[in-house]
mmCIF file of C-alpha atoms in Angstrom:
data_model
loop_
_atom_site.group_PDB
_atom_site.id
_atom_site.type_symbol
_atom_site.label_atom_id
_atom_site.label_comp_id
_atom_site.label_asym_id
_atom_site.label_seq_id
_atom_site.Cartn_x
_atom_site.Cartn_y
_atom_site.Cartn_z
ATOM 1 C CA MET A 277 -42.916 77.798 83.933
ATOM 2 C CA GLU A 278 -43.044 76.904 87.638
ATOM 3 C CA LYS A 279 -46.686 77.998 87.665
ATOM 4 C CA LYS A 280 -47.341 75.731 84.688
ATOM 5 C CA LEU A 281 -45.704 72.866 86.595
ATOM 6 C CA ARG A 282 -48.021 73.536 89.545
ATOM 7 C CA ASP A 283 -51.036 73.702 87.227
ATOM 8 C CA ILE A 284 -50.400 70.414 85.427
ATOM 9 C CA THR A 285 -49.668 68.696 88.734
ATOM 10 C CA GLU A 286 -53.060 69.752 90.121
ATOM 11 C CA VAL A 287 -54.756 68.675 86.885
ATOM 12 C CA LYS A 288 -53.118 65.254 87.149
ATOM 13 C CA ILE A 289 -54.100 64.596 90.783
ATOM 14 C CA GLY A 290 -57.576 66.120 90.402
ATOM 15 C CA PHE A 291 -57.522 68.521 93.368
ATOM 16 C CA LYS A 292 -55.983 71.849 94.370
ATOM 17 C CA ILE A 293 -53.125 72.096 96.869
ATOM 18 C CA LYS A 294 -54.612 74.533 99.391
ATOM 19 C CA SER A 295 -53.863 73.027 102.786
ATOM 20 C CA LEU A 296 -51.537 70.902 104.886
ATOM 21 C CA LYS A 297 -53.823 67.942 104.255
ATOM 22 C CA ASP A 298 -53.578 68.433 100.467
ATOM 23 C CA SER A 299 -49.796 68.698 100.687
ATOM 24 C CA LYS A 300 -49.470 65.471 102.673
ATOM 25 C CA ARG A 301 -51.761 63.713 100.231
ATOM 26 C CA LEU A 302 -49.645 64.772 97.215
ATOM 27 C CA SER A 303 -46.465 63.724 99.048
ATOM 28 C CA GLN A 304 -47.930 60.241 99.529
ATOM 29 C CA ILE A 305 -49.056 60.010 95.870
ATOM 30 C CA ILE A 306 -45.583 60.939 94.573
ATOM 31 C CA ALA A 307 -43.928 58.447 96.937
ATOM 32 C CA LYS A 308 -46.232 55.695 95.736
ATOM 33 C CA GLU A 309 -46.030 56.493 92.003
ATOM 34 C CA ASN A 310 -42.381 57.530 91.619
ATOM 35 C CA ASP A 311 -40.803 56.020 94.737
ATOM 36 C CA ILE A 312 -39.400 59.441 95.648
ATOM 37 C CA ALA A 313 -39.769 61.001 99.105
ATOM 38 C CA ILE A 314 -40.623 64.679 98.959
ATOM 39 C CA SER A 315 -41.569 66.509 102.169
ATOM 40 C CA TYR A 316 -45.113 67.824 102.498
ATOM 41 C CA ASN A 317 -43.543 71.045 103.822
ATOM 42 C CA THR A 318 -41.603 71.376 100.577
ATOM 43 C CA ILE A 319 -44.869 70.905 98.680
ATOM 44 C CA ARG A 320 -46.606 73.489 100.887
ATOM 45 C CA ARG A 321 -43.909 76.046 100.104
ATOM 46 C CA PHE A 322 -43.904 75.276 96.346
ATOM 47 C CA PHE A 323 -47.688 75.629 96.067
ATOM 48 C CA GLY A 324 -47.833 78.740 98.256
ATOM 49 C CA VAL A 325 -49.808 77.181 101.117
ATOM 50 C CA VAL A 326 -47.182 78.759 103.389
ATOM 51 C CA LYS A 327 -44.665 81.462 102.571
ATOM 52 C CA ASN A 328 -43.010 80.543 99.312
ATOM 53 C CA VAL A 329 -39.256 80.290 98.889
ATOM 54 C CA GLN A 330 -37.215 79.594 95.772
ATOM 55 C CA ALA A 331 -37.753 75.992 94.749
ATOM 56 C CA SER A 332 -34.722 73.699 94.799
ATOM 57 C CA ASN A 333 -33.607 71.679 91.801
ATOM 58 C CA PHE A 334 -34.734 68.557 93.666
ATOM 59 C CA THR A 335 -38.283 69.899 94.025
ATOM 60 C CA LEU A 336 -38.503 70.957 90.375
ATOM 61 C CA ASP A 337 -37.013 67.685 89.108
ATOM 62 C CA THR A 338 -39.297 65.588 91.337
ATOM 63 C CA LEU A 339 -42.515 67.286 90.238
ATOM 64 C CA SER A 340 -41.348 67.185 86.603
ATOM 65 C CA ARG A 341 -40.778 63.393 86.858
ATOM 66 C CA PHE A 342 -44.195 63.047 88.485
ATOM 67 C CA ASN A 343 -45.599 64.608 85.315
ATOM 68 C CA SER A 344 -43.705 62.156 83.068
ATOM 69 C CA PHE A 345 -40.724 64.385 82.213
ATOM 70 C CA GLU A 346 -37.149 63.245 82.786
ATOM 71 C CA SER A 347 -36.220 66.388 84.716
ATOM 72 C CA TYR A 348 -37.150 70.052 85.076
ATOM 73 C CA SER A 349 -34.839 70.850 82.157
ATOM 74 C CA ASP A 350 -36.723 68.303 80.047
ATOM 75 C CA PHE A 351 -39.984 69.912 81.158
ATOM 76 C CA LEU A 352 -38.758 73.370 80.062
ATOM 77 C CA ILE A 353 -37.703 72.062 76.662
ATOM 78 C CA ASN A 354 -40.525 69.669 75.841
ATOM 79 C CA TYR A 355 -43.669 70.779 77.668
ATOM 80 C CA LYS A 356 -44.885 73.099 74.922
ATOM 81 C CA LEU A 357 -44.090 70.566 72.210
ATOM 82 C CA ARG A 358 -45.773 67.718 74.081
ATOM 83 C CA ASN A 359 -48.789 69.876 74.853
ATOM 84 C CA LYS A 360 -48.929 70.910 71.205
ATOM 85 C CA TRP A 361 -49.080 67.304 70.045
ATOM 86 C CA ARG A 362 -51.702 66.493 72.681
ATOM 87 C CA GLN A 363 -53.787 69.339 71.284
ATOM 88 C CA GLU A 364 -53.181 68.126 67.713
ATOM 89 C CA PHE A 365 -54.456 64.659 68.578
ATOM 90 C CA GLU A 366 -57.447 66.097 70.401
ATOM 91 C CA ILE A 367 -58.449 68.246 67.413
ATOM 92 C CA SER A 368 -57.976 65.341 65.033
ATOM 93 C CA LYS A 369 -60.164 63.181 67.264
ATOM 94 C CA ILE A 370 -62.888 65.840 67.325
ATOM 95 C CA ILE A 371 -62.816 66.110 63.521
ATOM 96 C CA HIS A 372 -62.977 62.401 62.851
ATOM 97 C CA ASN A 373 -65.532 61.668 65.585
ATOM 98 C CA GLY A 374 -67.940 64.146 64.028
ATOM 99 C CA GLU A 375 -68.106 66.428 67.080
ATOM 100 C CA GLU A 376 -69.011 69.462 64.954
ATOM 101 C CA ASP A 377 -70.472 71.675 67.687
ATOM 102 C CA ARG A 378 -67.414 71.170 69.861
ATOM 103 C CA LEU A 379 -65.070 72.059 67.005
ATOM 104 C CA LEU A 380 -67.060 75.150 66.034
ATOM 105 C CA LYS A 381 -67.105 76.327 69.653
ATOM 106 C CA TYR A 382 -63.345 75.778 69.910
ATOM 107 C CA ILE A 383 -62.704 77.802 66.742
ATOM 108 C CA GLU A 384 -65.092 80.610 67.647
ATOM 109 C CA SER A 385 -63.650 81.008 71.148
ATOM 110 C CA ASN A 386 -60.075 81.236 69.832
ATOM 111 C CA LEU A 387 -60.490 83.306 66.676
ATOM 112 C CA SER A 388 -58.905 86.763 66.881
ATOM 113 C CA LEU A 389 -57.170 85.970 70.170
ATOM 114 C CA THR A 390 -53.710 85.156 68.817
ATOM 115 C CA LYS A 391 -52.040 85.338 65.429
ATOM 116 C CA SER A 392 -50.774 81.786 65.866
ATOM 117 C CA PHE A 393 -54.334 80.476 65.910
ATOM 118 C CA ASN A 394 -54.593 81.284 62.206
ATOM 119 C CA LEU A 395 -52.164 78.418 61.605
ATOM 120 C CA LYS A 396 -54.304 76.100 63.723
ATOM 121 C CA LEU A 397 -57.407 77.200 61.816
ATOM 122 C CA ILE A 398 -55.700 76.531 58.499
ATOM 123 C CA GLN A 399 -54.664 73.062 59.653
ATOM 124 C CA ILE A 400 -58.254 72.237 60.632
ATOM 125 C CA ILE A 401 -59.743 73.466 57.351
ATOM 126 C CA ARG A 402 -57.082 71.719 55.268
ATOM 127 C CA GLU A 403 -57.799 68.423 57.029
ATOM 128 C CA LEU A 404 -61.534 68.865 56.465
ATOM 129 C CA LEU A 405 -60.881 69.606 52.794
ATOM 130 C CA LEU A 406 -58.849 66.442 52.403
ATOM 131 C CA ILE A 407 -61.590 64.274 53.902
ATOM 132 C CA GLY A 408 -64.266 66.120 51.916
ATOM 133 C CA ASN A 409 -66.286 67.535 54.832
ATOM 134 C CA PHE A 410 -67.379 70.666 52.963
ATOM 135 C CA ASP A 411 -70.499 71.171 55.091
ATOM 136 C CA LEU A 412 -68.418 71.627 58.231
ATOM 137 C CA ILE A 413 -65.994 73.957 56.431
ATOM 138 C CA ARG A 414 -68.998 76.040 55.358
ATOM 139 C CA LYS A 415 -70.201 76.204 58.983
ATOM 140 C CA ILE A 416 -66.743 77.411 60.033
ATOM 141 C CA PHE A 417 -66.799 80.180 57.431
ATOM 142 C CA GLU A 418 -70.328 81.110 58.496
ATOM 143 C CA LEU A 419 -68.999 82.134 61.921
ATOM 144 C CA LYS A 420 -69.236 85.908 62.350
ATOM 145 C CA LYS A 421 -65.588 86.116 63.375
ATOM 146 C CA MET A 422 -64.568 84.614 60.021
ATOM 147 C CA ASN A 423 -65.410 87.883 58.287
ATOM 148 C CA ALA A 424 -62.342 89.007 56.316
ATOM 149 C CA GLN A 425 -62.376 92.374 58.114
ATOM 150 C CA ASN A 426 -61.350 90.584 61.316
ATOM 151 C CA PHE A 427 -58.003 89.609 59.755
ATOM 152 C CA ASN A 428 -55.237 91.927 58.604
ATOM 153 C CA TYR A 429 -54.240 91.548 54.967
ATOM 154 C CA ASP A 430 -51.276 89.335 55.817
ATOM 155 C CA GLY A 431 -53.642 87.054 57.742
ATOM 156 C CA GLN A 432 -56.013 86.927 54.785
ATOM 157 C CA VAL A 433 -53.153 86.041 52.442
ATOM 158 C CA LEU A 434 -51.923 83.310 54.795
ATOM 159 C CA ILE A 435 -55.371 81.698 54.950
ATOM 160 C CA GLY A 436 -56.087 82.109 51.241
ATOM 161 C CA MET A 437 -52.785 80.739 49.989
ATOM 162 C CA SER A 438 -52.683 77.847 52.452
ATOM 163 C CA ILE A 439 -56.222 76.667 51.767
ATOM 164 C CA GLY A 440 -56.687 77.684 48.129
ATOM 165 C CA TYR A 441 -53.909 75.457 46.856
ATOM 166 C CA LEU A 442 -55.749 72.355 48.105
ATOM 167 C CA ILE A 443 -58.861 73.129 46.057
ATOM 168 C CA ARG A 444 -56.999 71.632 43.106
ATOM 169 C CA VAL A 445 -57.630 68.158 44.533
ATOM 170 C CA VAL A 446 -61.327 68.720 45.291
ATOM 171 C CA ASN A 447 -64.186 67.289 43.223
ATOM 172 C CA ILE A 448 -65.703 70.601 42.119
ATOM 173 C CA LYS A 449 -68.931 68.861 41.074
ATOM 174 C CA ASN A 450 -69.680 68.047 44.717
ATOM 175 C CA LYS A 451 -72.889 69.865 45.747
ATOM 176 C CA ALA A 452 -71.641 70.598 49.258
ATOM 177 C CA PHE A 453 -68.465 72.132 47.830
ATOM 178 C CA ASN A 454 -70.517 74.350 45.535
ATOM 179 C CA GLN A 455 -72.490 75.534 48.553
ATOM 180 C CA LEU A 456 -69.191 76.387 50.223
ATOM 181 C CA LEU A 457 -68.193 78.425 47.162
ATOM 182 C CA LEU A 458 -71.211 80.666 47.698
ATOM 183 C CA ASN A 459 -70.217 81.534 51.262
ATOM 184 C CA GLU A 460 -69.102 85.172 51.240
ATOM 185 C CA ASN A 461 -66.382 84.752 53.867
ATOM 186 C CA PHE A 462 -64.932 81.831 51.907
ATOM 187 C CA GLN A 463 -64.950 83.923 48.745
ATOM 188 C CA ASP A 464 -63.187 86.827 50.482
ATOM 189 C CA LEU A 465 -60.600 84.764 52.355
ATOM 190 C CA VAL A 466 -59.843 82.048 49.813
ATOM 191 C CA ILE A 467 -61.205 82.506 46.288
ATOM 192 C CA THR A 468 -60.210 86.136 45.779
ATOM 193 C CA ILE A 469 -56.833 85.608 47.486
ATOM 194 C CA PHE A 470 -55.604 82.420 45.814
ATOM 195 C CA VAL A 471 -56.063 83.205 42.128
ATOM 196 C CA ASP A 472 -54.988 80.018 40.391
ATOM 197 C CA TYR A 473 -53.715 81.403 37.085
ATOM 198 C CA ALA A 474 -51.993 78.126 36.287
ATOM 199 C CA SER A 475 -55.341 76.271 36.308
ATOM 200 C CA LEU A 476 -57.543 78.603 34.279
ATOM 201 C CA LYS A 477 -58.073 76.001 31.580
ATOM 202 C CA THR A 478 -59.156 73.347 34.089
ATOM 203 C CA TYR A 479 -61.026 73.683 37.360
ATOM 204 C CA TYR A 480 -60.453 77.327 38.318
ATOM 205 C CA SER A 481 -62.468 79.077 35.594
ATOM 206 C CA LYS A 482 -65.372 76.688 36.338
ATOM 207 C CA ILE A 483 -65.294 77.743 39.981
ATOM 208 C CA ILE A 484 -65.244 81.407 39.002
ATOM 209 C CA LYS A 485 -68.213 80.921 36.645
ATOM 210 C CA THR A 486 -70.190 79.264 39.455
ATOM 211 C CA ILE A 487 -69.523 82.167 41.814
ATOM 212 C CA TYR A 488 -70.219 84.786 39.131
ATOM 213 C CA LYS A 489 -73.538 83.175 38.260
ATOM 214 C CA ASN A 490 -74.716 83.137 41.883
ATOM 215 C CA SER A 491 -73.224 86.253 43.487
ATOM 216 C CA SER A 492 -74.774 89.705 43.626
ATOM 217 C CA ARG A 493 -71.832 91.460 45.317
ATOM 218 C CA LYS A 494 -70.236 94.065 43.081
ATOM 219 C CA ASN A 495 -66.634 93.442 44.097
ATOM 220 C CA VAL A 496 -66.944 89.668 43.689
ATOM 221 C CA ARG A 497 -68.636 89.942 40.290
ATOM 222 C CA VAL A 498 -65.989 92.368 39.031
ATOM 223 C CA PHE A 499 -63.248 90.071 40.325
ATOM 224 C CA CYS A 500 -64.821 87.137 38.472
ATOM 225 C CA GLU A 501 -65.179 89.177 35.283
ATOM 226 C CA GLY A 502 -61.471 90.024 35.383
ATOM 227 C CA ILE A 503 -60.503 86.345 35.761
ATOM 228 C CA LEU A 504 -62.864 85.264 32.985
ATOM 229 C CA ASN A 505 -61.487 87.981 30.687
ATOM 230 C CA LEU A 506 -57.949 86.757 31.273
ATOM 231 C CA ASN A 507 -59.068 83.247 30.374
ATOM 232 C CA LEU A 508 -60.611 84.621 27.157
ATOM 233 C CA PHE A 509 -57.344 86.420 26.418
ATOM 234 C CA PHE A 510 -55.256 83.271 26.874
ATOM 235 C CA ASN A 511 -57.602 81.421 24.573
ATOM 236 C CA LYS A 512 -57.403 84.243 21.988
ATOM 237 C CA LYS A 513 -61.115 84.971 21.956
ATOM 238 C CA ASN A 514 -62.564 87.991 20.192
ATOM 239 C CA LYS A 515 -62.594 91.139 22.352
ATOM 240 C CA HIS A 516 -66.352 91.475 21.793
ATOM 241 C CA PHE A 517 -66.861 88.579 24.222
ATOM 242 C CA TYR A 518 -65.049 90.357 27.061
ATOM 243 C CA TYR A 519 -66.829 91.634 30.164
ATOM 244 C CA THR A 520 -66.724 95.357 30.891
ATOM 245 C CA LEU A 521 -65.555 95.945 34.468
ATOM 246 C CA LYS A 522 -66.841 98.944 36.422
ATOM 247 C CA ASP A 523 -64.764 100.497 39.204
ATOM 248 C CA GLU A 524 -66.155 101.574 42.574
ATOM 249 C CA ASP A 525 -64.475 103.896 45.074
ATOM 250 C CA GLU A 526 -64.680 101.333 47.881
ATOM 251 C CA PHE A 527 -62.891 98.583 45.958
ATOM 252 C CA HIS A 528 -59.556 97.261 47.222
ATOM 253 C CA PRO A 529 -56.473 98.701 45.421
ATOM 254 C CA ILE A 530 -55.588 95.286 43.971
ATOM 255 C CA LEU A 531 -59.086 94.938 42.525
ATOM 256 C CA LYS A 532 -58.746 98.441 41.080
ATOM 257 C CA SER A 533 -55.488 97.368 39.438
ATOM 258 C CA ARG A 534 -57.239 94.318 37.990
ATOM 259 C CA ILE A 535 -59.944 96.540 36.543
ATOM 260 C CA PHE A 536 -57.403 98.812 34.872
ATOM 261 C CA ALA A 537 -55.486 95.789 33.546
ATOM 262 C CA GLN A 538 -58.451 95.064 31.282
ATOM 263 C CA TYR A 539 -57.367 97.986 29.069
ATOM 264 C CA LEU A 540 -54.166 96.077 28.418
ATOM 265 C CA LEU A 541 -55.990 92.864 27.573
ATOM 266 C CA ILE A 542 -58.218 94.564 25.000
ATOM 267 C CA GLU A 543 -55.339 96.703 23.670
ATOM 268 C CA ASP A 544 -57.172 99.956 24.339
ATOM 269 C CA SER A 545 -55.801 102.679 22.039
ATOM 270 C CA GLU A 546 -56.029 105.286 24.831
ATOM 271 C CA VAL A 547 -54.347 103.144 27.498
ATOM 272 C CA MET A 548 -51.533 105.646 28.174
ATOM 273 C CA LEU A 549 -53.934 108.534 28.718
ATOM 274 C CA LYS A 550 -56.045 106.373 31.004
ATOM 275 C CA LEU A 551 -52.957 105.167 32.860
ATOM 276 C CA ASN A 552 -51.889 108.761 33.533
ATOM 277 C CA ASN A 553 -55.377 109.549 34.855
ATOM 278 C CA TYR A 554 -55.263 106.390 36.995
ATOM 279 C CA PHE A 555 -51.974 107.543 38.544
ATOM 280 C CA GLN A 556 -53.323 111.015 39.244
ATOM 281 C CA LYS A 557 -56.509 109.673 40.843
ATOM 282 C CA ASN A 558 -54.778 107.206 43.177
ATOM 283 C CA GLN A 559 -51.789 109.233 44.334
ATOM 284 C CA ILE A 560 -51.118 109.601 48.037
ATOM 285 C CA ASN A 561 -48.637 112.317 49.031
ATOM 286 C CA GLY A 562 -47.470 112.606 45.439
ATOM 287 C CA PHE A 563 -46.880 108.866 44.880
ATOM 288 C CA ILE A 564 -49.093 105.947 43.955
ATOM 289 C CA PRO A 565 -48.955 103.032 46.446
ATOM 290 C CA ILE A 566 -47.506 99.946 44.805
ATOM 291 C CA GLU A 567 -50.607 97.811 45.489
ATOM 292 C CA PHE A 568 -52.511 99.925 42.936
ATOM 293 C CA LEU A 569 -50.190 98.499 40.263
ATOM 294 C CA PHE A 570 -50.066 94.829 41.200
ATOM 295 C CA GLU A 571 -52.228 93.399 38.401
ATOM 296 C CA ILE A 572 -51.143 96.089 35.935
ATOM 297 C CA ASN A 573 -47.475 95.139 36.351
ATOM 298 C CA PHE A 574 -48.099 91.486 35.634
ATOM 299 C CA THR A 575 -50.611 92.096 32.848
ATOM 300 C CA CYS A 576 -48.257 94.358 30.926
ATOM 301 C CA ILE A 577 -45.728 91.495 31.062
ATOM 302 C CA ILE A 578 -48.302 89.071 29.649
ATOM 303 C CA THR A 579 -49.392 91.513 26.937
ATOM 304 C CA ARG A 580 -45.817 92.657 26.194
ATOM 305 C CA ASN A 581 -46.829 96.284 26.637
ATOM 306 C CA PHE A 582 -43.381 97.850 27.061
ATOM 307 C CA GLU A 583 -44.781 101.360 26.803
ATOM 308 C CA VAL A 584 -46.820 100.851 29.958
ATOM 309 C CA MET A 585 -43.801 99.243 31.609
ATOM 310 C CA ARG A 586 -41.668 102.283 30.835
ATOM 311 C CA TYR A 587 -44.269 104.666 32.271
ATOM 312 C CA ILE A 588 -44.501 102.702 35.540
ATOM 313 C CA VAL A 589 -40.728 102.281 35.877
ATOM 314 C CA GLU A 590 -40.306 106.040 35.595
ATOM 315 C CA LYS A 591 -43.161 106.951 37.922
ATOM 316 C CA ILE A 592 -43.193 104.401 40.739
ATOM 317 C CA LYS A 593 -41.599 104.959 44.103
ATOM 318 C CA PRO A 594 -40.445 101.475 45.240
ATOM 319 C CA GLU A 595 -41.888 100.229 48.515
ATOM 320 C CA THR A 596 -39.336 99.841 51.289
ATOM 321 C CA ASP A 597 -41.541 98.773 54.214
ATOM 322 C CA TYR A 598 -41.752 94.975 54.202
ATOM 323 C CA THR A 599 -43.378 94.600 57.616
ATOM 324 C CA PHE A 600 -46.222 92.877 55.798
ATOM 325 C CA PHE A 601 -45.410 90.090 53.349
ATOM 326 C CA TYR A 602 -47.841 91.371 50.742
ATOM 327 C CA LYS A 603 -45.804 94.580 50.437
ATOM 328 C CA TYR A 604 -42.691 92.563 49.713
ATOM 329 C CA GLU A 605 -44.653 90.494 47.200
ATOM 330 C CA HIS A 606 -45.792 93.664 45.441
ATOM 331 C CA TYR A 607 -42.255 95.011 45.374
ATOM 332 C CA ASN A 608 -40.963 91.721 43.960
ATOM 333 C CA ASN A 609 -43.663 91.860 41.282
ATOM 334 C CA PHE A 610 -42.523 95.376 40.345
ATOM 335 C CA ILE A 611 -38.858 94.293 40.269
ATOM 336 C CA PHE A 612 -39.699 91.443 37.895
ATOM 337 C CA MET A 613 -41.494 93.805 35.551
ATOM 338 C CA LYS A 614 -38.388 96.025 35.568
ATOM 339 C CA LEU A 615 -36.211 93.029 34.664
ATOM 340 C CA ILE A 616 -38.442 92.321 31.675
ATOM 341 C CA TYR A 617 -38.462 95.982 30.634
ATOM 342 C CA TYR A 618 -34.683 96.490 30.848
ATOM 343 C CA THR A 619 -34.137 93.237 28.974
ATOM 344 C CA LYS A 620 -36.191 94.726 26.173
ATOM 345 C CA MET A 621 -34.057 97.857 26.419
ATOM 346 C CA ASN A 622 -30.920 95.665 26.401
ATOM 347 C CA ASP A 623 -29.654 97.513 29.480
ATOM 348 C CA HIS A 624 -27.132 95.116 31.033
ATOM 349 C CA GLU A 625 -26.109 97.534 33.766
ATOM 350 C CA LYS A 626 -29.646 98.009 35.070
ATOM 351 C CA ILE A 627 -30.360 94.275 34.854
ATOM 352 C CA THR A 628 -27.266 93.439 36.914
ATOM 353 C CA SER A 629 -28.297 95.948 39.554
ATOM 354 C CA ILE A 630 -31.914 94.802 39.758
ATOM 355 C CA ASP A 631 -31.510 91.039 39.402
ATOM 356 C CA LYS A 632 -29.781 90.617 42.770
ATOM 357 C CA ASN A 633 -32.933 91.892 44.520
ATOM 358 C CA PHE A 634 -35.337 89.572 42.695
ATOM 359 C CA THR A 635 -36.463 86.089 43.713
ATOM 360 C CA LEU A 636 -39.146 83.846 42.262
ATOM 361 C CA LYS A 637 -39.921 82.785 45.827
ATOM 362 C CA GLY A 638 -41.191 86.312 46.382
ATOM 363 C CA PHE A 639 -44.241 85.489 44.275
ATOM 364 C CA SER A 640 -47.243 83.916 45.940
ATOM 365 C CA ARG A 641 -48.371 80.491 44.787
ATOM 366 C CA SER A 642 -51.000 82.210 42.632
ATOM 367 C CA TYR A 643 -48.319 83.660 40.385
ATOM 368 C CA GLN A 644 -45.326 81.342 40.727
ATOM 369 C CA ASN A 645 -45.903 79.136 37.673
ATOM 370 C CA MET A 646 -46.887 82.075 35.491
ATOM 371 C CA ALA A 647 -43.872 84.049 36.658
ATOM 372 C CA LEU A 648 -41.651 81.039 36.029
ATOM 373 C CA LEU A 649 -42.682 80.969 32.350
ATOM 374 C CA TYR A 650 -41.549 84.572 31.910
ATOM 375 C CA HIS A 651 -38.458 83.949 33.954
ATOM 376 C CA TYR A 652 -37.450 81.289 31.423
ATOM 377 C CA ILE A 653 -37.975 83.832 28.627
ATOM 378 C CA TYR A 654 -35.906 86.393 30.523
ATOM 379 C CA LEU A 655 -33.064 83.939 31.243
ATOM 380 C CA TYR A 656 -32.954 82.736 27.657
ATOM 381 C CA ALA A 657 -32.617 86.323 26.426
ATOM 382 C CA TRP A 658 -29.391 86.711 28.426
ATOM 383 C CA ASN A 659 -27.985 83.160 28.335
ATOM 384 C CA ASN A 660 -29.293 81.669 25.080
ATOM 385 C CA ASP A 661 -29.459 78.260 26.777
ATOM 386 C CA ILE A 662 -31.949 75.890 25.132
ATOM 387 C CA LYS A 663 -32.827 74.307 28.495
ATOM 388 C CA TYR A 664 -34.904 77.402 29.303
ATOM 389 C CA PHE A 665 -36.963 76.890 26.163
ATOM 390 C CA THR A 666 -37.449 73.202 26.984
ATOM 391 C CA ASN A 667 -38.627 74.037 30.514
ATOM 392 C CA TYR A 668 -40.892 76.774 29.172
ATOM 393 C CA MET A 669 -42.597 74.429 26.713
ATOM 394 C CA LYS A 670 -43.237 71.775 29.372
ATOM 395 C CA LEU A 671 -44.797 74.250 31.771
ATOM 396 C CA GLY A 672 -46.599 76.231 29.065
ATOM 397 C CA LYS A 673 -48.290 73.073 27.824
ATOM 398 C CA LYS A 674 -49.782 72.516 31.283
ATOM 399 C CA ILE A 675 -50.997 76.094 31.672
ATOM 400 C CA ASN A 676 -52.200 76.966 28.167
ATOM 401 C CA SER A 677 -50.562 75.442 25.098
ATOM 402 C CA THR A 678 -52.541 77.743 22.785
ATOM 403 C CA PHE A 679 -51.004 80.886 24.239
ATOM 404 C CA PHE A 680 -47.569 79.835 25.485
ATOM 405 C CA THR A 681 -46.189 78.717 22.159
ATOM 406 C CA LYS A 682 -42.735 78.410 20.624
ATOM 407 C CA LYS A 683 -43.386 81.575 18.624
ATOM 408 C CA TYR A 684 -44.373 83.529 21.739
ATOM 409 C CA PHE A 685 -41.162 82.441 23.465
ATOM 410 C CA PHE A 686 -38.733 83.382 20.701
ATOM 411 C CA GLU A 687 -40.505 86.569 19.618
ATOM 412 C CA TYR A 688 -41.293 87.937 23.073
ATOM 413 C CA PHE A 689 -38.701 90.734 22.952
ATOM 414 C CA ASN A 690 -39.008 91.385 19.201
#
């Protein structure tokens, strides 16, 4: 941090300390501004003009006060925080002054350099969303470095979940916003990550229809078809209206799981045979990675397919590496499905063992409200407390009152 103290001092005075003359000049400036006498020789040693020695507390405190800190200790504690806020104000000023080129250059030069910049990027995009500057957001996502392949999956999830939630407050009829929806990087980093199941009957299915109508990418179209099918299922539409999803080898495991989940939605009579084939095809070292089951686990809960649940419970090898959040999320999803299954089996011992490892907070925002509905059903089965039914009805009415009915609640395990 001593180097940082030297750097900010030189920035403040506007010249480098490279000579005896520079050192004397700084000594005079400090004396005039802070009324503190510090020897030019001390300054020469601190800035390396002559052989450097360990700086005294007096030297460090004096230069810290010169830079508006109370002491060197205050500088150590508060420099990063103060610099952070200075940067926050600068970015906010750039955004609101319409300095688009400067902001784009700042983002492009910092992308991929540090993981922490993802948080800064999210803050910028969220602020632009709130003020409705969709054109600038689109320009950000048009940057080559904003390709999803430049982020690990945890980074993609962080961006998608943090930004996607705010789309709920956007006017989806805005033309500039609809142009943003067609940006491929935005689709990959936001739309396909934050799947707003709780808003299928409102804005979210409209967004998906817009993307489906205008996209030619196979993976995006299949993703949209899966979401639209789920909306048809919740609204109890005839299976003849459903889209038929086609798998491709290059698709992401979660998308593959969404494709297979369609067999559950249409109540395919050969689902168990197809599930066995799916397991065989996607095994790695004798086990199927848990991400290949993500959508299947949740869909068999929605469809009350306890036969599929049993098969997965018996076959899956639970993930134990939670280095990446998404792996923990997938494990939590699997644990929840097991809770539902063993409740159906009335297995108190297994439930007691599993329940201590489950948390609703382990679900992403995409699934939390949906998971909460089934959590109420699960809790009522063991506690018979009417408050769970009351909470279920309130939330179910918001999500889809046609599907999440009183009958569905009380007959779920029958």
